Structure formats: C-alpha cells, structure tokens
C-alpha cells in the first residue's frame, strides 16, 4: 500500500479529519429524521430512543461523540495553523491544552451528574 | 462564488459551530444519563425560543459546512467536476438543511 | 561486507507508448551506495535501455527525484541502506506527473503551475535605478529567505495527496514560490500574487496534511508558506485590498 508508505502524523490528522467528517455527514440525515418523528409520531420516537439502551447502540453513540470531538478539535487546529502566525511548538501546546481541558471537563461533567 | 469564498464559508461556518458543538456535546452527555425518552427531550426543547435559535443556526451552519466538505471529497476522491459537482453538493446542502429544519421544528415547535 | 551482497531492485518500466510493467534486477551492493548509483548500475550493466534522469549528483539540480518504496526522494542523496527493505527496493517514476519513459517523469505540469502561481518577479525598479538595499534581518525577508532554497525537484508535488485528487491544484512548490515573492520587498505586485493563488486549484485547496514539508529534501516548509498565503488572502478579505 503506497498511501501508507507516506503516512506521517499530520497526514494521519488529515485522514482522520476527512473520515470523521464523512462519517458525521452520513449520520446527520438519520439523526434529523429520527428527531422529526417527534412531529407526528412521538411513540415511534420513543421506540427508537429505547434502542439507545442497547450496548451496541451505546457503542455507536460513543463513536459519534468521538467523531464529533475529533472533527471539531481537528478543525480548530487547522484554523489555528492557517490563521494564527504562531510557531509550531506554540500550536502543539495550544492543541494539547484545549484537548486536555476538554477531557477534564467531560470527566467532570460525568462525575457531576 | 470563487474558491476563496467557498473556503471562507467553510471556515466561518466551522467557527460558528465550535461553541454549538461544545454545548451539544455537553447536553448530550447530560441527557443520556438514565436513558433517553421523547418526553424528556421535548420537555427541554418544546416552545423554547432559545433552543429554536440554537438548533436553527446550528442546522444552517452544518448544512453549509457539510455541503462544502463533501463537495471537496466528491471532487478529490470521486473525480466529480463542474456542473455535476456543483449540483450534487447543492442538493446535499439544501437536503441537509430541509431535513434539519424539519427536525428543529419538530422538537421546538411541533407540539405547540 | 565480505561477500558482495545482492539487492533486489524492482523498477517500473514503460511509458505512454509501452505498457507499464515491473522488472526486477539483482544489483550488487557497494559501500555508501545511493539509489541513483543503483539505477545507474542497472543502466550500465544490466539494461542500457533504462531511462532515468539526473545531472548534478550532489542534490543541487533537482532532476533525479523518484518514488523509492512509495516515498518520493532525491535519489542522488538517498543512501541505499537507509531505504533497504529486507534486501529489496522498489523504484518508480515520480507520482502525480505523466511518465515519459521508465523512471523519467514529465515535469511540465509542475513548471507550468509555477508560472500560473505568479512565480515570477514583478520589478519595483528599472535598470536605470540603483539597486535597493535589503536588510537580511527584516522579518519579511526572513520569511522570504526561508523558501528560496527550492531546487524544483517536485518531491513535494509528488508527495501531496491534494495534487493527486485535483489536477488543477498548483501544488506546494509553486505556492511556496508565490509566498516567497509576496514577502519580497523587491516585488511590486502583491495583489496579483494573491489573485493568482486564490483561483481554482489555489492555496485554499491545500488540506495542510504537510506531506510537502515532511518530504522536502531541503528541509523547506511549503505547508507553512501556504498557510501564510491563506492568512494573507483572509486578511485582505477582511481589511479590503491594499490601496
Ligand atoms: S500541506 Fe498542502 S501542499 Fe503540502 S502536501 Fe498537504 S495539501 Fe499538499
Ligand atoms: S519545496 Fe522542496 S520538495 Fe518541493 S520542489 Fe522545492 S526543494 Fe523540492
Ligand atoms: S542529481 Fe541533481 S539533485 Fe540529484
């Protein structure tokens, strides 16, 4: 595989950003459709939501949260890289700091409720 | 629309969404504690101007962002060019907007 | 090395007129052998019809770049023992360019885009004026200087997946050249440069994957140069055009 021959960290970040973006875009229509069930078919929406108790669905949800978080931080990283005249080390630190803050707040949130 | 304008639209829609995504993630993690029910979701959102504006703007931004993002992927990975590319990404963007708008309407105004 | 070891070298042959195929050669290993030495050995000792290109053999001219095990490299300065993969090497012509024959890629698109990105000098003075004094420490000059050691080898162009997916994309080297001129106090037409890199296939197509910077043999950083162009065009959008 020649593409893998050229893999390096920034390239992996690019692929991750693209794949997560495609994944989210494919998920969105389903997400919207399920929510609009509330309009005329609340029972069906509830039937759907009970599915969210299944472990497999939980896993999928976790996957989606991961995709969303990865895509957002990847995107913010990209905009910082393009628009802020910082040097590479400053950018790495900024990215690490935001990611760290994010995970700490998630853990905090999960503890608090 | 020059490629530069598409680029700006892509970045600006992303910037608009960053705070929305954070709130959305937060609400999601909060909401799934103890299972999801339609009543719980609707109880939070129905009749709320705040959530209507929040999700409304979110849907507008995400339709632009996903439409433009898939446009690039379709061009680079599927080789689409010109009219076919513009038409298909337009359909994706407007389609997402229509579906999203319906969903926002359903959860914020539907029952009122 | 007591007994001469043998390297198994897979070479991509053919071009537009002949079907492409892979041919394996057994090449004796030598000390301090470069990939270009290997290719030359094949041409001189095994198959004189093998076509490839080189000139300086010291990393100055930028003509010897090829894909080595799927990675674009300057072959005259790539030691075999650095790339040897279980006694084997795969050599192919540069990616993202048409093949002329065997290992010689057609560099025309690469140079055409260099011109399309406005990679040419727009003078501030005529021959009758004095030469402008330039302070090498001035920040813009430092930025410009960091990109001028480009040898036009097209390695970055071959490494870039955006070039692979978008035939219109100007590519890292041409855009870096534009950024260099944009920061050059002796260049009179910054707006033309920004216009040239804002069109179809311009700097905004770059996905910042940094393969250009990762593989540039001269340690240049087209990724950051292109980010500079994005920043400059964005600033111009918000502030309006200069004068
Ligand atoms: S950073 Fe831009 S120019 Fe460099 S390899 Fe990536 S897409 Fe190509
Ligand atoms: S930027 Fe580097 S890799 Fe690209 S053409 Fe110039 S020297 Fe070669
Ligand atoms: S032969 Fe001149 S750079 Fe390799």
Coordinates of C-alpha atoms and ligand atoms in Angstrom, one line a residue:
Chain A
X1 CA 0.0 0.0 0.0
X2 CA 1.7 3.1 -1.3
X3 CA -0.5 5.6 0.6
X4 CA 0.5 4.1 3.9
X5 CA 4.2 4.4 2.9
X6 CA 3.7 8.1 3.1
X7 CA 1.9 8.2 6.4
X8 CA 3.1 10.7 9.0
X9 CA 1.4 12.4 11.9
X10 CA 0.0 15.4 10.0
X11 CA -1.2 13.2 7.2
X12 CA -2.9 11.0 9.7
X13 CA -4.6 14.0 11.2
X14 CA -5.8 15.0 7.7
X15 CA -7.2 11.5 7.0
X16 CA -8.9 11.4 10.5
X17 CA -10.4 14.8 9.8
X18 CA -11.8 13.7 6.4
X19 CA -13.1 10.3 7.6
X20 CA -14.7 11.8 10.7
X21 CA -16.3 14.5 8.5
X22 CA -17.7 12.0 6.0
X23 CA -19.0 9.8 8.9
X24 CA -20.8 12.8 10.5
X25 CA -22.2 13.9 7.2
X26 CA -23.7 10.4 6.6
X27 CA -25.1 10.2 10.1
X28 CA -26.8 13.7 10.0
X29 CA -29.7 12.8 7.8
X30 CA -30.6 9.8 10.0
X31 CA -30.3 12.0 13.1
X32 CA -32.6 14.6 11.7
X33 CA -35.1 12.1 10.5
X34 CA -35.3 10.4 13.9
X35 CA -35.8 13.7 15.6
X36 CA -38.5 14.8 13.2
X37 CA -40.5 11.7 14.3
X38 CA -41.4 13.9 17.3
X39 CA -43.6 15.9 15.0
X40 CA -46.3 13.4 14.3
X41 CA -45.2 10.1 15.8
X42 CA -43.9 10.5 19.3
X43 CA -44.5 6.9 20.1
X44 CA -42.2 5.8 17.3
X45 CA -39.6 8.2 18.5
X46 CA -39.8 6.7 22.0
X47 CA -39.5 3.2 20.4
X48 CA -36.4 4.4 18.7
X49 CA -34.9 6.0 21.8
X50 CA -35.3 2.8 23.8
X51 CA -32.9 1.3 21.3
X52 CA -30.3 3.6 22.9
X53 CA -30.2 1.3 25.9
X54 CA -28.7 -1.5 23.7
X55 CA -24.9 -1.8 24.2
X56 CA -24.3 -1.8 20.5
X57 CA -26.1 1.5 20.1
X58 CA -24.3 2.9 23.1
X59 CA -21.1 2.0 21.4
X60 CA -22.2 3.6 18.2
X61 CA -23.1 6.8 20.2
X62 CA -19.7 6.8 21.8
X63 CA -18.3 6.5 18.3
X64 CA -20.3 9.5 17.1
X65 CA -19.3 11.6 20.1
X66 CA -15.7 10.7 19.3
X67 CA -16.1 11.7 15.6
X68 CA -17.7 15.0 16.5
X69 CA -15.0 15.8 19.1
X70 CA -12.2 14.7 16.8
X71 CA -13.6 16.7 13.9
X72 CA -14.1 19.8 15.9
X73 CA -10.6 19.8 17.5
X74 CA -9.0 18.8 14.2
X75 CA -10.8 21.7 12.6
X76 CA -9.8 24.2 15.3
X77 CA -6.2 23.0 14.9
X78 CA -6.5 23.6 11.2
X79 CA -7.8 27.1 11.6
X80 CA -5.1 27.9 14.2
X81 CA -2.4 26.6 11.8
X82 CA -3.7 28.6 8.9
X83 CA -4.7 31.8 10.6
X84 CA -2.5 32.4 13.6
X85 CA 1.1 33.3 13.0
X86 CA 2.3 31.1 15.8
X87 CA 5.2 28.8 15.6
X88 CA 4.8 25.0 15.5
X89 CA 5.5 24.5 19.2
X90 CA 3.0 27.1 20.3
X91 CA 0.4 25.4 18.2
X92 CA 1.2 21.9 19.6
X93 CA 0.9 23.3 23.1
X94 CA -2.4 25.1 22.4
X95 CA -3.9 21.9 20.9
X96 CA -2.7 19.8 23.8
X97 CA -4.1 22.3 26.3
X98 CA -7.6 22.5 24.6
X99 CA -7.8 18.8 24.3
X100 CA -6.8 18.4 27.9
X101 CA -9.3 20.9 29.1
X102 CA -12.0 19.3 27.1
X103 CA -11.4 15.8 28.5
X104 CA -11.1 17.1 32.0
X105 CA -14.5 18.9 31.7
X106 CA -16.1 15.8 30.2
X107 CA -14.9 13.7 33.1
X108 CA -16.1 16.5 35.5
X109 CA -19.5 16.5 33.8
X110 CA -19.9 12.8 34.0
X111 CA -19.0 12.8 37.7
X112 CA -21.3 15.7 38.5
X113 CA -24.5 14.1 37.2
Chain B
X1 CA -18.5 32.2 -5.7
X2 CA -14.7 31.9 -6.1
X3 CA -12.8 29.0 -4.5
X4 CA -11.7 31.6 -1.9
X5 CA -15.3 32.4 -1.0
X6 CA -16.1 28.7 -0.6
X7 CA -13.0 28.4 1.7
X8 CA -14.2 31.3 3.8
X9 CA -17.7 29.9 4.0
X10 CA -16.3 26.6 5.1
X11 CA -14.1 28.2 7.9
X12 CA -16.7 30.7 9.1
X13 CA -19.4 28.1 9.3
X14 CA -16.9 26.0 11.3
X15 CA -16.1 28.8 13.7
X16 CA -19.8 29.5 14.3
X17 CA -20.3 25.8 15.1
X18 CA -17.5 25.4 17.5
X19 CA -19.5 26.7 20.5
X20 CA -22.6 24.9 19.4
X21 CA -20.8 21.6 19.2
X22 CA -19.4 22.1 22.7
X23 CA -22.9 22.8 24.1
X24 CA -24.4 20.0 22.1
X25 CA -21.8 17.5 23.4
X26 CA -22.5 18.7 26.9
X27 CA -26.2 18.5 26.6
X28 CA -25.9 15.0 25.1
X29 CA -23.7 13.7 27.9
X30 CA -26.1 15.2 30.3
X31 CA -29.2 13.9 28.6
X32 CA -28.2 10.3 28.1
X33 CA -27.7 9.8 31.8
X34 CA -30.5 7.5 32.8
X35 CA -31.7 6.8 29.3
X36 CA -33.4 8.9 26.6
X37 CA -37.1 9.5 26.3
X38 CA -39.1 11.6 23.8
X39 CA -40.8 13.3 26.7
X40 CA -37.5 14.3 28.3
X41 CA -36.2 15.8 25.1
X42 CA -39.3 17.6 24.2
X43 CA -39.8 18.8 27.7
X44 CA -36.5 20.6 27.4
X45 CA -36.9 22.0 23.9
X46 CA -40.6 22.4 23.1
X47 CA -41.7 26.1 23.0
X48 CA -38.2 27.3 23.8
X49 CA -37.1 30.2 21.7
X50 CA -33.5 29.7 22.9
X51 CA -33.3 26.1 21.6
X52 CA -35.1 27.0 18.4
X53 CA -32.5 29.7 17.6
X54 CA -29.6 27.5 18.9
X55 CA -30.5 24.4 16.8
X56 CA -31.8 26.6 13.9
X57 CA -28.4 28.3 13.5
X58 CA -26.6 25.0 14.1
X59 CA -28.6 23.4 11.2
X60 CA -27.8 26.3 8.9
X61 CA -24.1 26.2 9.6
X62 CA -23.9 22.5 9.4
X63 CA -25.7 22.3 6.1
X64 CA -23.2 24.8 4.6
X65 CA -20.2 23.1 6.2
X66 CA -21.2 19.5 5.3
X67 CA -22.2 20.5 1.8
X68 CA -18.9 22.2 1.1
X69 CA -16.9 19.5 2.9
X70 CA -18.5 16.7 0.8
X71 CA -18.0 18.9 -2.3
X72 CA -14.2 18.7 -1.8
X73 CA -14.4 14.9 -1.1
X74 CA -16.5 14.3 -4.1
X75 CA -14.1 16.3 -6.3
X76 CA -10.9 14.8 -4.9
X77 CA -12.0 11.2 -4.3
X78 CA -14.8 10.7 -6.8
X79 CA -13.5 12.9 -9.6
X80 CA -16.6 15.0 -9.9
X81 CA -16.1 18.4 -11.6
X82 CA -18.0 21.4 -12.9
X83 CA -21.8 21.3 -13.0
X84 CA -22.2 17.7 -11.7
X85 CA -20.1 18.7 -8.6
X86 CA -22.0 21.9 -8.0
X87 CA -25.4 20.3 -8.5
X88 CA -24.7 17.4 -6.2
X89 CA -23.2 19.4 -3.4
X90 CA -26.0 21.9 -3.7
X91 CA -28.5 19.0 -3.3
X92 CA -26.6 17.7 -0.3
X93 CA -26.5 21.2 1.3
X94 CA -30.2 22.0 0.7
X95 CA -31.3 18.5 1.5
X96 CA -29.5 18.6 4.9
X97 CA -31.0 22.0 5.6
X98 CA -34.5 20.8 4.8
X99 CA -34.2 17.7 7.0
X100 CA -32.5 19.6 9.7
X101 CA -35.1 22.4 9.7
X102 CA -37.9 19.8 9.9
X103 CA -36.2 18.2 12.9
X104 CA -35.7 21.6 14.7
X105 CA -39.3 22.4 14.0
X106 CA -40.4 19.1 15.4
X107 CA -38.6 19.3 18.7
X108 CA -39.0 23.0 19.4
X109 CA -42.4 24.0 17.9
X110 CA -44.1 20.7 16.9
X111 CA -46.3 20.2 19.8
X112 CA -47.3 23.8 20.3
Chain C
X1 CA 30.7 -6.9 3.9
X2 CA 32.8 -9.9 2.9
X3 CA 30.8 -11.5 0.1
X4 CA 29.1 -8.9 -2.1
X5 CA 25.5 -8.7 -1.1
X6 CA 22.8 -8.6 -3.7
X7 CA 20.0 -6.1 -3.6
X8 CA 16.7 -7.0 -5.3
X9 CA 15.5 -3.9 -7.2
X10 CA 12.0 -3.6 -8.6
X11 CA 11.9 -1.0 -11.3
X12 CA 8.8 0.4 -13.0
X13 CA 9.3 0.3 -16.8
X14 CA 7.3 1.6 -19.7
X15 CA 5.5 4.8 -20.6
X16 CA 2.7 6.2 -22.6
X17 CA 3.5 4.1 -25.7
X18 CA 4.5 0.8 -24.0
X19 CA 2.5 -0.9 -21.3
X20 CA 3.8 -0.3 -17.8
X21 CA 5.4 -3.3 -16.1
X22 CA 7.6 -4.1 -13.2
X23 CA 11.1 -5.6 -13.8
X24 CA 13.3 -7.0 -11.1
X25 CA 17.1 -6.5 -11.2
X26 CA 19.8 -8.1 -9.0
X27 CA 22.2 -5.3 -8.1
X28 CA 25.5 -5.8 -6.2
X29 CA 25.7 -3.8 -3.0
X30 CA 28.5 -1.3 -2.6
X31 CA 29.5 0.8 0.3
X32 CA 27.9 4.3 0.5
X33 CA 25.8 3.4 -2.4
X34 CA 23.0 5.8 -3.3
X35 CA 19.7 4.9 -5.0
X36 CA 20.9 6.8 -8.1
X37 CA 24.0 4.6 -8.1
X38 CA 21.7 1.5 -8.2
X39 CA 19.7 2.9 -11.1
X40 CA 23.0 3.8 -12.9
X41 CA 24.4 0.4 -12.3
X42 CA 21.3 -1.2 -13.9
X43 CA 21.6 1.1 -16.9
X44 CA 25.3 0.5 -17.4
X45 CA 25.4 -3.2 -16.6
X46 CA 22.1 -4.8 -17.0
X47 CA 19.8 -2.9 -19.4
X48 CA 21.1 0.1 -21.3
X49 CA 17.5 0.9 -22.4
X50 CA 16.6 2.0 -18.9
X51 CA 15.6 5.7 -19.0
X52 CA 16.1 8.0 -16.0
X53 CA 17.3 11.5 -15.3
X54 CA 20.0 13.1 -13.2
X55 CA 22.6 15.8 -13.6
X56 CA 24.5 17.1 -10.6
X57 CA 24.6 14.0 -8.3
X58 CA 25.0 16.3 -5.3
X59 CA 21.5 17.5 -4.5
X60 CA 21.6 20.8 -6.4
X61 CA 19.7 20.4 -9.7
X62 CA 16.6 18.6 -8.6
X63 CA 16.4 16.3 -11.6
X64 CA 16.9 12.9 -10.0
X65 CA 13.7 12.5 -7.9
X66 CA 11.9 9.2 -8.0
X67 CA 9.5 7.2 -5.9
X68 CA 11.5 4.9 -3.6
X69 CA 9.4 2.3 -1.8
X70 CA 6.4 4.5 -2.3
X71 CA 8.1 7.7 -1.0
X72 CA 9.4 10.5 -3.2
X73 CA 13.1 11.0 -2.7
X74 CA 16.1 12.7 -4.3
X75 CA 17.9 9.5 -5.4
X76 CA 21.4 11.0 -5.6
X77 CA 21.4 11.8 -1.9
X78 CA 19.4 8.8 -0.6
X79 CA 21.6 6.1 0.7
X80 CA 20.5 2.6 -0.1
X81 CA 21.0 1.3 3.4
X82 CA 18.5 4.0 4.6
X83 CA 15.7 2.7 2.4
X84 CA 16.6 -1.0 2.0
X85 CA 13.5 -3.0 3.0
X86 CA 14.5 -6.7 3.7
X87 CA 17.2 -6.6 0.9
X88 CA 14.7 -5.0 -1.5
X89 CA 14.0 -1.6 -3.1
X90 CA 11.1 -0.5 -5.3
X91 CA 11.8 2.3 -7.7
X92 CA 9.2 4.1 -9.7
X93 CA 8.8 7.5 -11.5
X94 CA 7.6 10.5 -9.5
X95 CA 3.9 10.3 -8.6
X96 CA 1.4 12.9 -9.8
X97 CA 3.2 13.5 -13.1
X98 CA 2.9 11.9 -16.5
X99 CA 5.6 9.4 -17.3
X100 CA 7.8 10.0 -20.3
X101 CA 9.5 6.6 -20.1
X102 CA 10.6 4.3 -17.2
X103 CA 11.8 6.5 -14.4
X104 CA 11.7 9.8 -16.2
X105 CA 8.6 11.8 -15.3
X106 CA 7.3 14.7 -17.3
X107 CA 7.9 17.8 -15.2
X108 CA 5.9 20.2 -17.5
X109 CA 2.8 20.4 -15.3
X110 CA 5.0 21.2 -12.3
X111 CA 6.7 24.1 -14.0
X112 CA 3.6 25.4 -15.8
X113 CA 1.9 25.7 -12.4
X114 CA 4.9 27.5 -11.0
X115 CA 4.2 30.2 -13.7
X116 CA 0.4 30.0 -13.1
X117 CA 1.0 30.8 -9.4
X118 CA 2.6 34.1 -10.5
X119 CA 6.0 32.7 -9.5
X120 CA 7.8 35.4 -11.5
X121 CA 9.4 38.6 -10.5
X122 CA 7.4 41.9 -10.7
X123 CA 10.1 44.6 -10.5
X124 CA 9.9 47.7 -8.4
X125 CA 12.6 49.5 -10.3
X126 CA 14.1 49.7 -13.7
X127 CA 17.7 49.0 -14.8
X128 CA 18.4 52.8 -14.6
X129 CA 17.7 52.9 -10.8
X130 CA 20.0 52.0 -8.1
X131 CA 19.7 48.5 -6.5
X132 CA 17.5 48.6 -3.4
X133 CA 19.3 47.8 -0.2
X134 CA 17.7 44.9 1.6
X135 CA 18.2 44.2 5.3
X136 CA 18.5 40.4 5.7
X137 CA 17.2 40.6 9.2
X138 CA 13.9 42.3 8.4
X139 CA 11.0 39.9 9.3
X140 CA 9.5 39.7 5.8
X141 CA 12.9 39.0 4.4
X142 CA 13.5 36.2 6.9
X143 CA 10.2 34.6 5.8
X144 CA 11.1 35.0 2.1
X145 CA 14.6 33.6 2.6
X146 CA 13.3 30.5 4.3
X147 CA 11.7 29.4 1.0
X148 CA 14.3 30.3 -1.6
X149 CA 16.5 27.2 -1.4
X150 CA 13.9 25.2 -3.5
X151 CA 15.6 23.1 -6.2
X152 CA 12.4 22.4 -8.2
X153 CA 12.7 18.6 -7.6
X154 CA 8.9 18.2 -7.4
X155 CA 9.2 15.8 -4.5
X156 CA 6.6 17.8 -2.5
X157 CA 4.4 17.8 -5.6
X158 CA 4.6 14.1 -5.7
X159 CA 4.0 13.7 -2.0
X160 CA 0.9 15.8 -2.0
X161 CA -2.5 13.9 -2.0
X162 CA -4.3 17.1 -2.9
X163 CA -2.4 17.2 -6.2
X164 CA -3.3 13.5 -6.7
X165 CA -7.0 14.3 -6.3
X166 CA -7.2 17.7 -8.0
X167 CA -5.3 18.1 -11.3
X168 CA -5.8 21.9 -11.1
X169 CA -4.1 22.2 -7.7
X170 CA -1.0 24.4 -8.1
X171 CA 0.9 22.3 -5.5
X172 CA 3.3 23.1 -2.7
X173 CA 6.4 24.3 -4.6
X174 CA 4.6 26.8 -6.8
X175 CA 2.6 28.2 -3.9
X176 CA 5.7 28.5 -1.7
X177 CA 7.4 30.4 -4.5
X178 CA 4.4 32.8 -4.6
X179 CA 4.7 33.3 -0.8
X180 CA 8.4 34.0 -1.1
X181 CA 7.7 36.7 -3.7
X182 CA 4.8 38.1 -1.7
X183 CA 7.3 38.7 1.1
X184 CA 10.0 40.1 -1.1
X185 CA 10.4 43.9 -0.8
X186 CA 11.6 43.9 -4.4
X187 CA 8.3 42.6 -5.7
X188 CA 5.9 45.2 -6.8
X189 CA 2.7 43.3 -7.4
X190 CA 1.4 41.6 -4.2
X191 CA -2.2 41.8 -5.2
X192 CA -1.6 39.9 -8.5
X193 CA 0.2 37.2 -6.5
X194 CA -2.8 36.8 -4.1
X195 CA -5.2 36.8 -7.0
X196 CA -3.2 34.1 -8.7
X197 CA -3.2 31.8 -5.7
X198 CA -6.9 32.4 -4.9
X199 CA -8.4 30.9 -8.0
X200 CA -9.2 27.3 -9.0
X201 CA -6.6 25.0 -7.5
X202 CA -5.1 27.8 -5.5
X203 CA -3.8 27.8 -1.9
X204 CA -7.3 27.3 -0.5
X205 CA -7.4 23.8 -1.8
X206 CA -4.5 22.7 0.5
X207 CA -5.5 20.5 3.4
X208 CA -2.5 21.2 5.5
X209 CA -1.5 17.5 5.5
X210 CA 2.1 18.6 5.4
X211 CA 3.4 15.8 3.2
X212 CA 5.3 18.5 1.3
X213 CA 7.1 19.6 4.4
X214 CA 7.7 16.1 5.6
X215 CA 9.4 15.0 2.4
X216 CA 11.1 18.1 1.1
X217 CA 14.8 17.0 0.9
X218 CA 16.0 20.6 1.5
X219 CA 14.0 20.9 4.7
X220 CA 11.8 23.6 3.3
X221 CA 8.3 24.1 4.7
X222 CA 5.7 24.7 1.9
X223 CA 2.9 23.8 4.4
X224 CA 3.7 27.0 6.4
X225 CA 4.2 29.0 3.3
X226 CA 0.7 28.0 2.0
X227 CA -0.7 28.8 5.5
X228 CA 0.9 32.3 5.0
X229 CA -0.9 32.7 1.7
X230 CA -4.2 31.6 3.3
X231 CA -3.6 34.1 6.1
X232 CA -2.8 36.9 3.7
X233 CA -5.8 36.3 1.5
X234 CA -8.1 36.1 4.6
X235 CA -6.6 39.4 5.9
X236 CA -7.2 41.0 2.5
X237 CA -10.8 39.8 2.6
X238 CA -11.5 41.4 6.0
X239 CA -9.4 44.6 5.5
X240 CA -10.0 45.2 1.9
X241 CA -7.4 45.4 -0.8
X242 CA -4.4 47.5 -0.1
X243 CA -4.9 50.8 -1.9
Ligands
LIG1 S1 0.2 20.7 3.1 FE1 -0.9 21.3 1.3 S2 0.6 21.4 -0.3 FE2 1.5 20.3 1.4 S3 1.1 18.1 1.0 FE3 -0.6 18.9 2.2 S4 -2.2 19.6 0.8 FE4 -0.2 19.3 -0.3
LIG2 S1 9.9 22.7 -1.9 FE1 11.4 21.1 -1.5 S2 10.5 19.3 -2.3 FE2 9.4 21.0 -3.2 S3 10.4 21.3 -5.2 FE3 11.4 22.7 -3.7 S4 13.1 21.5 -2.9 FE4 11.8 20.1 -3.9
LIG3 S1 21.1 14.6 -9.5 FE1 20.9 16.8 -9.0 S2 19.7 16.7 -7.2 FE2 20.0 14.6 -7.6

